[in-house]
Amino acid sequence: MDLFKHSIKGKRNKILKGDCIEILKSLPEESVDLIFSDPPYNLQLKKDLSRPDASHVDAVMDEWDHFESFKEYDEFTKAWLAECKRVLKKDGTIWVIGSYHNIFRVGTEMQNQGFWMLNDVVWVKNNPMPNFKGTRFTNAHETMVWCAKSAESKYTFHYESMKAFNDDTQMRSDWHLPICSGHERLKNEEGHKIHSTQKPEALLYRIILSSSNKGDTVLDPFFGSGTTGAVAKMLGRNFIGIEREDVYIEAATKRIAEVEELKDEELTNPFEKEKVLKIPFGAVLERNLLVPGDKLYDAKQKFEAELMTDGTIKLVGKKTRGSIHQLGAKVQDQPSCNGWTYWYFIDKKDGELKPIDEFRNIIRKELEV
C-alpha cells in the first residue's frame, strides 16, 4: 500500500511541491472539505504590454500561463478538475476564479464533470488596472464559480454569518473589493511583485468563512503566494497547498509562519439565528388570553382595533380589517409589519398598556415544557 497516497494527515498545513495534477493524484479520495482554485488564466499574451508613453506594464507574462492552444488548456483543465472532484468530500464545495479568458471554458468543464453550480460571484475591483490604450472597456472584475460536488451534496453555507458580516443584509453575488496592494502585496528585495496574480486576503476571508468550518481542510492546487493558507490558518482551518515554483513556496512559507491562528472555538463558530417556536395569533384566542371584542392599540394609541372571532382585527369605526400583521402594515403605510410587537392591549389587572407579544412568550413557555 502506498501510505503517501492513502493518508492526508501528513499533508495538512504544508505546501506540497510539484505538478498540481501529480500531487492531486497522491491525495486520498474525499479527503478535503473545500477547494479554492486560481488556475492559469491563459491570457494568450504574445509580447510585453506597454502604456502610451512606452513605459512597461507589469502584466502576467509568466511561463506557467502559456499554453500552445485552447485544446491544450482544456485538457489541462479537465485533468486537474477531475482530480479535485475525486479528493473533494461528498458534501464539499469548490471555488474557481478566472477572467474572461478562461472562466467560461473552466465553467463548462465543471458542469461536464457533474459539479453542481451554486453561484457565480463577481469580484468587482475597486481599483482595477486601466486599459491604457483605450481600445476596450477597463477590465474591472473577475468571476468566481462556486459549485458543490454534486446536486445531492449537503454543502456548507453560513448564510446568517454572511448576512451579519454584511450589516444584516443578505450578501449578494457582487463583491466590491480592492486588488491586492500596499503592505499585503508580497515583493522581493528589488521591490518587484513576487507573484503577478496575488489575490487579496479579503476575498479568501469571505470564501473560507462562508463555506467551511473550523478544523476543515482547505485545498489550493495553485497555491502561489499563499493567500489561501494564510487566511485558512487565521480562521482556524487546515490547508494544503500545491505549488511548483520555489520562489512562491519560499514567500508563502514565510508569510504563513507570521499568521496568528484564532484558536478560540467561540471566536470561530458561525453565527446561527436562534430558532424560536412559531406561534399563530389564533392561539391567543384559543387560550382565552384575549377574547373577541377586546381592543388593541398602537404604542401611542393613535389607532384602535377590535378583535374578531377568527383572529383578525378591524379598525374601530371603519371597514378596514386583516391580520395583526396586515393591519399594522396598513395603518403605517408600510409593506410589512410584525403585528406582535406593533399592537398593544390594556391589562385589566393594572390598566397598563402592554404589547401582545407577552402572550406569545407565555404560549412558547407552555409549549416548550
Short mmCIF file of C-alpha atoms in Angstrom, two decimals:
data_model
loop_
_atom_site.label_atom_id
_atom_site.label_comp_id
_atom_site.label_asym_id
_atom_site.label_seq_id
_atom_site.Cartn_x
_atom_site.Cartn_y
_atom_site.Cartn_z
CA MET A 1 0.00 0.00 0.00
CA ASP A 2 1.22 3.48 -0.89
CA LEU A 3 0.95 5.22 2.50
CA PHE A 4 1.62 8.62 0.92
CA LYS A 5 -1.39 8.17 -1.29
CA HIS A 6 -3.75 6.92 1.41
CA SER A 7 -3.01 9.38 4.20
CA ILE A 8 -3.98 13.02 4.44
CA LYS A 9 -2.73 13.76 7.96
CA GLY A 10 0.85 14.37 6.92
CA LYS A 11 -0.20 16.80 4.18
CA ARG A 12 -2.20 19.26 6.25
CA ASN A 13 -0.76 22.72 6.76
CA LYS A 14 2.02 22.09 4.29
CA ILE A 15 2.95 23.24 0.81
CA LEU A 16 3.47 20.23 -1.43
CA LYS A 17 5.96 20.94 -4.17
CA GLY A 18 5.35 19.60 -7.64
CA ASP A 19 2.96 19.43 -10.57
CA CYS A 20 -0.59 20.02 -9.34
CA ILE A 21 -2.11 17.07 -11.20
CA GLU A 22 0.51 14.60 -9.98
CA ILE A 23 0.27 15.85 -6.40
CA LEU A 24 -3.53 15.72 -6.52
CA LYS A 25 -3.33 12.10 -7.64
CA SER A 26 -1.35 11.32 -4.48
CA LEU A 27 -4.13 12.56 -2.19
CA PRO A 28 -6.84 10.16 -0.95
CA GLU A 29 -10.41 10.29 -2.21
CA GLU A 30 -12.90 12.53 -0.40
CA SER A 31 -10.26 13.98 1.93
CA VAL A 32 -10.77 17.77 1.69
CA ASP A 33 -13.74 19.92 2.64
CA LEU A 34 -13.21 22.99 0.48
CA ILE A 35 -11.17 23.83 -2.62
CA PHE A 36 -10.16 27.26 -3.81
CA SER A 37 -8.54 27.22 -7.23
CA ASP A 38 -6.87 30.09 -9.06
CA PRO A 39 -5.67 28.32 -12.22
CA PRO A 40 -3.62 29.89 -15.03
CA TYR A 41 -5.72 32.39 -16.96
CA ASN A 42 -4.27 31.52 -20.36
CA LEU A 43 -4.13 35.22 -21.28
CA GLN A 44 -2.52 34.40 -24.63
CA LEU A 45 -0.17 37.39 -24.38
CA LYS A 46 2.37 37.28 -27.22
CA LYS A 47 4.53 40.22 -26.18
CA ASP A 48 5.16 42.68 -23.38
CA LEU A 49 2.49 45.30 -22.84
CA SER A 50 3.29 48.99 -22.77
CA ARG A 51 1.48 52.23 -21.96
CA PRO A 52 1.04 55.06 -24.49
CA ASP A 53 4.16 56.69 -23.03
CA ALA A 54 6.12 53.49 -23.83
CA SER A 55 6.51 52.53 -20.15
CA HIS A 56 6.23 48.84 -19.32
CA VAL A 57 3.01 47.30 -17.93
CA ASP A 58 3.63 44.72 -15.23
CA ALA A 59 1.25 42.10 -16.67
CA VAL A 60 1.04 38.30 -16.44
CA MET A 61 3.90 37.10 -18.64
CA ASP A 62 4.89 34.09 -16.52
CA GLU A 63 5.78 30.79 -18.15
CA TRP A 64 3.10 28.96 -16.20
CA ASP A 65 0.39 30.96 -18.00
CA HIS A 66 1.47 29.93 -21.50
CA PHE A 67 -0.37 27.18 -23.39
CA GLU A 68 0.10 26.24 -27.04
CA SER A 69 -3.61 26.09 -27.83
CA PHE A 70 -7.11 26.09 -26.37
CA LYS A 71 -7.09 22.32 -26.75
CA GLU A 72 -4.02 22.01 -24.54
CA TYR A 73 -5.55 24.33 -21.95
CA ASP A 74 -8.85 22.41 -21.98
CA GLU A 75 -7.06 19.09 -21.47
CA PHE A 76 -5.12 20.57 -18.56
CA THR A 77 -8.36 21.93 -17.06
CA LYS A 78 -10.13 18.60 -17.44
CA ALA A 79 -7.30 16.76 -15.69
CA TRP A 80 -6.94 18.96 -12.61
CA LEU A 81 -10.69 19.35 -12.15
CA ALA A 82 -11.19 15.57 -12.29
CA GLU A 83 -8.65 15.11 -9.50
CA CYS A 84 -10.18 17.92 -7.48
CA LYS A 85 -13.57 16.26 -7.70
CA ARG A 86 -12.06 12.96 -6.61
CA VAL A 87 -10.42 14.39 -3.47
CA LEU A 88 -13.39 16.61 -2.53
CA LYS A 89 -15.70 15.19 0.13
CA LYS A 90 -19.24 14.37 -0.98
CA ASP A 91 -20.62 17.46 0.79
CA GLY A 92 -17.68 19.69 -0.12
CA THR A 93 -17.59 22.69 -2.44
CA ILE A 94 -15.11 24.22 -4.85
CA TRP A 95 -14.47 27.83 -5.84
CA VAL A 96 -12.68 28.61 -9.09
CA ILE A 97 -11.68 32.15 -10.04
CA GLY A 98 -10.83 33.38 -13.51
CA SER A 99 -11.04 36.15 -16.06
CA TYR A 100 -12.98 36.29 -19.32
CA HIS A 101 -10.05 34.47 -20.94
CA ASN A 102 -10.68 31.19 -19.15
CA ILE A 103 -13.62 31.13 -16.74
CA PHE A 104 -16.22 30.11 -19.33
CA ARG A 105 -14.08 27.20 -20.52
CA VAL A 106 -13.49 26.14 -16.91
CA GLY A 107 -17.17 26.50 -16.02
CA THR A 108 -18.21 24.33 -18.95
CA GLU A 109 -15.82 21.58 -17.90
CA MET A 110 -17.08 21.76 -14.32
CA GLN A 111 -20.62 21.12 -15.49
CA ASN A 112 -19.42 18.38 -17.81
CA GLN A 113 -17.85 16.64 -14.82
CA GLY A 114 -21.03 16.82 -12.74
CA PHE A 115 -20.22 19.64 -10.35
CA TRP A 116 -23.42 21.39 -9.22
CA MET A 117 -23.45 25.14 -9.78
CA LEU A 118 -24.38 27.16 -6.68
CA ASN A 119 -23.40 30.70 -7.66
CA ASP A 120 -21.20 32.73 -9.90
CA VAL A 121 -19.75 35.51 -7.78
CA VAL A 122 -18.29 38.62 -9.37
CA TRP A 123 -15.30 40.21 -7.70
CA VAL A 124 -15.67 43.88 -8.67
CA LYS A 125 -12.28 45.55 -8.29
CA ASN A 126 -12.40 48.97 -6.66
CA ASN A 127 -9.04 49.88 -8.16
CA PRO A 128 -8.56 47.92 -11.42
CA MET A 129 -5.66 48.32 -13.80
CA PRO A 130 -6.83 50.75 -16.53
CA ASN A 131 -6.99 49.93 -20.21
CA PHE A 132 -4.03 52.06 -21.22
CA LYS A 133 -4.57 52.02 -24.98
CA GLY A 134 -8.27 52.85 -24.78
CA THR A 135 -9.21 50.01 -27.12
CA ARG A 136 -11.55 48.14 -24.74
CA PHE A 137 -13.57 48.62 -21.58
CA THR A 138 -11.46 48.60 -18.43
CA ASN A 139 -11.44 45.03 -17.17
CA ALA A 140 -12.71 45.71 -13.66
CA HIS A 141 -13.84 42.30 -12.44
CA GLU A 142 -13.10 38.60 -12.19
CA THR A 143 -15.64 35.82 -11.97
CA MET A 144 -15.73 33.05 -9.40
CA VAL A 145 -17.74 29.87 -9.88
CA TRP A 146 -18.91 28.18 -6.68
CA CYS A 147 -20.00 24.54 -7.02
CA ALA A 148 -20.99 21.62 -4.84
CA LYS A 149 -19.53 18.22 -5.66
CA SER A 150 -22.97 17.06 -6.82
CA ALA A 151 -26.63 18.03 -6.79
CA GLU A 152 -27.08 15.78 -3.73
CA SER A 153 -24.35 17.48 -1.66
CA LYS A 154 -25.39 18.86 1.72
CA TYR A 155 -22.89 21.66 1.38
CA THR A 156 -21.77 24.17 4.00
CA PHE A 157 -23.00 27.74 3.69
CA HIS A 158 -23.12 30.07 6.70
CA TYR A 159 -25.94 32.27 5.49
CA GLU A 160 -26.57 34.02 8.81
CA SER A 161 -22.87 34.74 9.37
CA MET A 162 -22.52 36.32 5.94
CA LYS A 163 -25.69 38.34 6.45
CA ALA A 164 -24.36 39.66 9.78
CA PHE A 165 -20.99 40.29 8.09
CA ASN A 166 -22.87 42.46 5.59
CA ASP A 167 -24.68 44.66 8.19
CA ASP A 168 -27.72 42.37 8.43
CA THR A 169 -28.34 42.50 4.68
CA GLN A 170 -28.33 39.31 2.62
CA MET A 171 -24.90 39.12 0.98
CA ARG A 172 -25.09 39.45 -2.79
CA SER A 173 -23.02 37.83 -5.51
CA ASP A 174 -21.17 41.05 -6.40
CA TRP A 175 -18.24 41.61 -4.07
CA HIS A 176 -16.63 45.05 -4.22
CA LEU A 177 -13.05 44.66 -3.01
CA PRO A 178 -9.73 46.29 -3.94
CA ILE A 179 -6.98 44.38 -5.68
CA CYS A 180 -4.02 43.28 -3.59
CA SER A 181 -1.75 46.25 -2.90
CA GLY A 182 0.16 48.08 -0.19
CA HIS A 183 1.71 46.12 2.68
CA GLU A 184 -0.24 42.98 1.74
CA ARG A 185 1.44 42.71 -1.67
CA LEU A 186 4.49 40.45 -1.42
CA LYS A 187 7.60 41.94 -3.02
CA ASN A 188 11.19 40.87 -3.45
CA GLU A 189 14.31 42.75 -2.39
CA GLU A 190 14.20 44.83 -5.58
CA GLY A 191 10.65 45.94 -4.80
CA HIS A 192 9.03 43.89 -7.59
CA LYS A 193 5.87 41.83 -7.10
CA ILE A 194 6.71 38.24 -6.19
CA HIS A 195 3.50 36.92 -7.77
CA SER A 196 1.69 38.61 -10.64
CA THR A 197 -1.84 37.49 -9.64
CA GLN A 198 -1.73 37.55 -5.83
CA LYS A 199 -5.30 37.59 -4.50
CA PRO A 200 -6.37 39.87 -1.62
CA GLU A 201 -6.95 38.26 1.75
CA ALA A 202 -10.39 39.92 1.93
CA LEU A 203 -11.53 37.72 -0.97
CA LEU A 204 -10.42 34.48 0.65
CA TYR A 205 -11.79 35.61 4.00
CA ARG A 206 -15.32 35.66 2.58
CA ILE A 207 -14.89 32.37 0.76
CA ILE A 208 -13.46 30.41 3.67
CA LEU A 209 -15.77 31.99 6.27
CA SER A 210 -18.89 31.32 4.21
CA SER A 211 -18.29 27.77 3.06
CA SER A 212 -16.18 25.91 5.65
CA ASN A 213 -16.00 25.19 9.36
CA LYS A 214 -13.26 25.38 11.97
CA GLY A 215 -10.94 22.39 11.57
CA ASP A 216 -11.89 21.79 7.93
CA THR A 217 -9.21 21.19 5.32
CA VAL A 218 -8.96 23.74 2.52
CA LEU A 219 -7.06 22.73 -0.62
CA ASP A 220 -5.48 25.17 -3.08
CA PRO A 221 -3.93 23.37 -6.09
CA PHE A 222 -2.38 26.60 -7.43
CA PHE A 223 -1.06 27.94 -4.14
CA GLY A 224 1.11 30.77 -5.45
CA SER A 225 1.86 33.36 -2.77
CA GLY A 226 -0.19 31.50 -0.15
CA THR A 227 -3.22 33.73 0.42
CA THR A 228 -5.44 30.68 0.90
CA GLY A 229 -3.11 29.20 3.51
CA ALA A 230 -2.69 32.47 5.39
CA VAL A 231 -6.45 33.08 5.71
CA ALA A 232 -7.22 29.41 6.44
CA LYS A 233 -4.72 29.41 9.32
CA MET A 234 -6.06 32.67 10.71
CA LEU A 235 -9.64 31.32 10.72
CA GLY A 236 -8.71 28.02 12.37
CA ARG A 237 -8.86 25.83 9.24
CA ASN A 238 -6.22 23.46 7.89
CA PHE A 239 -4.78 23.98 4.44
CA ILE A 240 -3.00 22.01 1.76
CA GLY A 241 -1.12 23.98 -0.85
CA ILE A 242 0.28 22.66 -4.11
CA GLU A 243 2.95 24.74 -5.83
CA ARG A 244 5.86 24.03 -8.17
CA GLU A 245 7.76 27.33 -8.12
CA ASP A 246 10.41 27.65 -5.40
CA VAL A 247 10.15 31.43 -5.23
CA TYR A 248 6.42 31.23 -4.44
CA ILE A 249 6.89 28.43 -1.92
CA GLU A 250 9.54 30.39 -0.06
CA ALA A 251 7.43 33.56 0.08
CA ALA A 252 4.25 31.69 1.08
CA THR A 253 6.02 29.71 3.80
CA LYS A 254 7.39 32.86 5.40
CA ARG A 255 4.05 34.62 5.09
CA ILE A 256 2.01 31.84 6.70
CA ALA A 257 4.50 31.41 9.56
CA GLU A 258 3.78 35.00 10.60
CA VAL A 259 -0.01 34.46 10.77
CA GLU A 260 -1.59 34.09 14.20
CA GLU A 261 -4.32 31.47 14.35
CA LEU A 262 -7.67 32.18 16.00
CA LYS A 263 -7.76 29.14 18.29
CA ASP A 264 -10.72 30.19 20.43
CA GLU A 265 -13.67 27.99 19.46
CA GLU A 266 -16.16 30.71 20.36
CA LEU A 267 -14.48 33.24 18.06
CA THR A 268 -14.64 30.96 15.04
CA ASN A 269 -18.10 29.44 15.47
CA PRO A 270 -20.53 30.51 12.72
CA PHE A 271 -23.49 32.63 13.72
CA GLU A 272 -26.78 30.78 13.71
CA LYS A 273 -30.07 32.51 14.25
CA GLU A 274 -31.86 31.25 17.34
CA LYS A 275 -34.76 29.09 16.26
CA VAL A 276 -37.93 30.07 18.07
CA LEU A 277 -41.28 28.33 18.05
CA LYS A 278 -43.69 29.99 15.63
CA ILE A 279 -46.98 30.88 17.33
CA PRO A 280 -50.13 31.77 15.35
CA PHE A 281 -52.15 34.66 16.76
CA GLY A 282 -55.19 32.42 16.90
CA ALA A 283 -53.55 30.55 19.79
CA VAL A 284 -54.12 33.64 21.95
CA LEU A 285 -57.90 33.34 21.45
CA GLU A 286 -57.87 29.56 21.94
CA ARG A 287 -56.37 30.07 25.41
CA ASN A 288 -58.71 32.99 26.27
CA LEU A 289 -55.76 35.30 26.80
CA LEU A 290 -57.76 37.72 24.66
CA VAL A 291 -61.39 37.34 23.62
CA PRO A 292 -63.40 38.61 20.64
CA GLY A 293 -64.37 42.22 21.23
CA ASP A 294 -61.15 43.13 23.07
CA LYS A 295 -59.43 46.27 21.84
CA LEU A 296 -55.87 46.58 20.53
CA TYR A 297 -53.88 49.80 20.13
CA ASP A 298 -50.61 51.01 18.72
CA ALA A 299 -48.00 52.26 21.24
CA LYS A 300 -49.25 55.88 21.04
CA GLN A 301 -52.91 54.80 20.97
CA LYS A 302 -53.42 56.61 17.68
CA PHE A 303 -55.22 53.57 16.23
CA GLU A 304 -57.82 51.38 17.90
CA ALA A 305 -58.77 47.94 16.56
CA GLU A 306 -61.29 45.34 17.68
CA LEU A 307 -60.54 41.61 17.87
CA MET A 308 -62.74 39.29 15.76
CA THR A 309 -63.55 35.61 16.39
CA ASP A 310 -61.26 34.43 13.59
CA GLY A 311 -58.18 36.28 14.93
CA THR A 312 -58.41 39.19 12.52
CA ILE A 313 -58.70 42.74 13.80
CA LYS A 314 -60.79 45.63 12.50
CA LEU A 315 -60.23 49.35 12.89
CA VAL A 316 -62.96 50.73 15.14
CA GLY A 317 -65.47 52.76 13.14
CA LYS A 318 -64.03 51.61 9.78
CA LYS A 319 -64.28 48.61 7.47
CA THR A 320 -60.51 48.08 7.31
CA ARG A 321 -59.79 44.56 8.53
CA GLY A 322 -56.97 41.99 8.39
CA SER A 323 -54.45 40.02 10.42
CA ILE A 324 -52.43 41.77 13.12
CA HIS A 325 -49.58 41.97 10.61
CA GLN A 326 -51.64 43.16 7.64
CA LEU A 327 -53.48 45.85 9.57
CA GLY A 328 -50.30 47.01 11.27
CA ALA A 329 -48.67 47.48 7.88
CA LYS A 330 -51.81 49.17 6.51
CA VAL A 331 -52.08 51.87 9.17
CA GLN A 332 -48.36 52.65 8.88
CA ASP A 333 -48.44 52.61 5.08
CA GLN A 334 -45.57 50.09 5.14
CA PRO A 335 -45.07 46.92 3.06
CA SER A 336 -44.84 44.71 6.15
CA CYS A 337 -45.21 44.77 9.92
CA ASN A 338 -44.61 42.47 12.89
CA GLY A 339 -48.05 42.69 14.47
CA TRP A 340 -46.87 41.01 17.67
CA THR A 341 -44.69 43.99 18.53
CA TYR A 342 -46.87 46.70 16.95
CA TRP A 343 -50.17 46.09 18.75
CA TYR A 344 -50.82 46.58 22.46
CA PHE A 345 -53.64 45.68 24.87
CA ILE A 346 -54.74 47.24 28.16
CA ASP A 347 -54.06 44.87 31.03
CA LYS A 348 -57.28 44.57 33.06
CA LYS A 349 -55.30 43.95 36.26
CA ASP A 350 -53.27 47.15 36.37
CA GLY A 351 -54.67 49.20 33.48
CA GLU A 352 -51.26 49.43 31.78
CA LEU A 353 -50.68 49.28 28.00
CA LYS A 354 -48.68 46.17 27.18
CA PRO A 355 -47.53 44.52 23.91
CA ILE A 356 -49.49 41.47 22.79
CA ASP A 357 -46.08 39.81 22.33
CA GLU A 358 -46.34 38.94 26.04
CA PHE A 359 -49.00 36.38 25.11
CA ARG A 360 -46.74 34.80 22.51
CA ASN A 361 -43.99 34.37 25.11
CA ILE A 362 -46.46 32.80 27.56
CA ILE A 363 -47.57 30.26 24.93
CA ARG A 364 -43.97 29.45 23.95
CA LYS A 365 -43.01 28.67 27.53
CA GLU A 366 -46.10 26.49 27.85
CA LEU A 367 -45.28 24.50 24.70
CA GLU A 368 -41.58 24.12 25.49
CA VAL A 369 -42.26 22.37 28.80
#
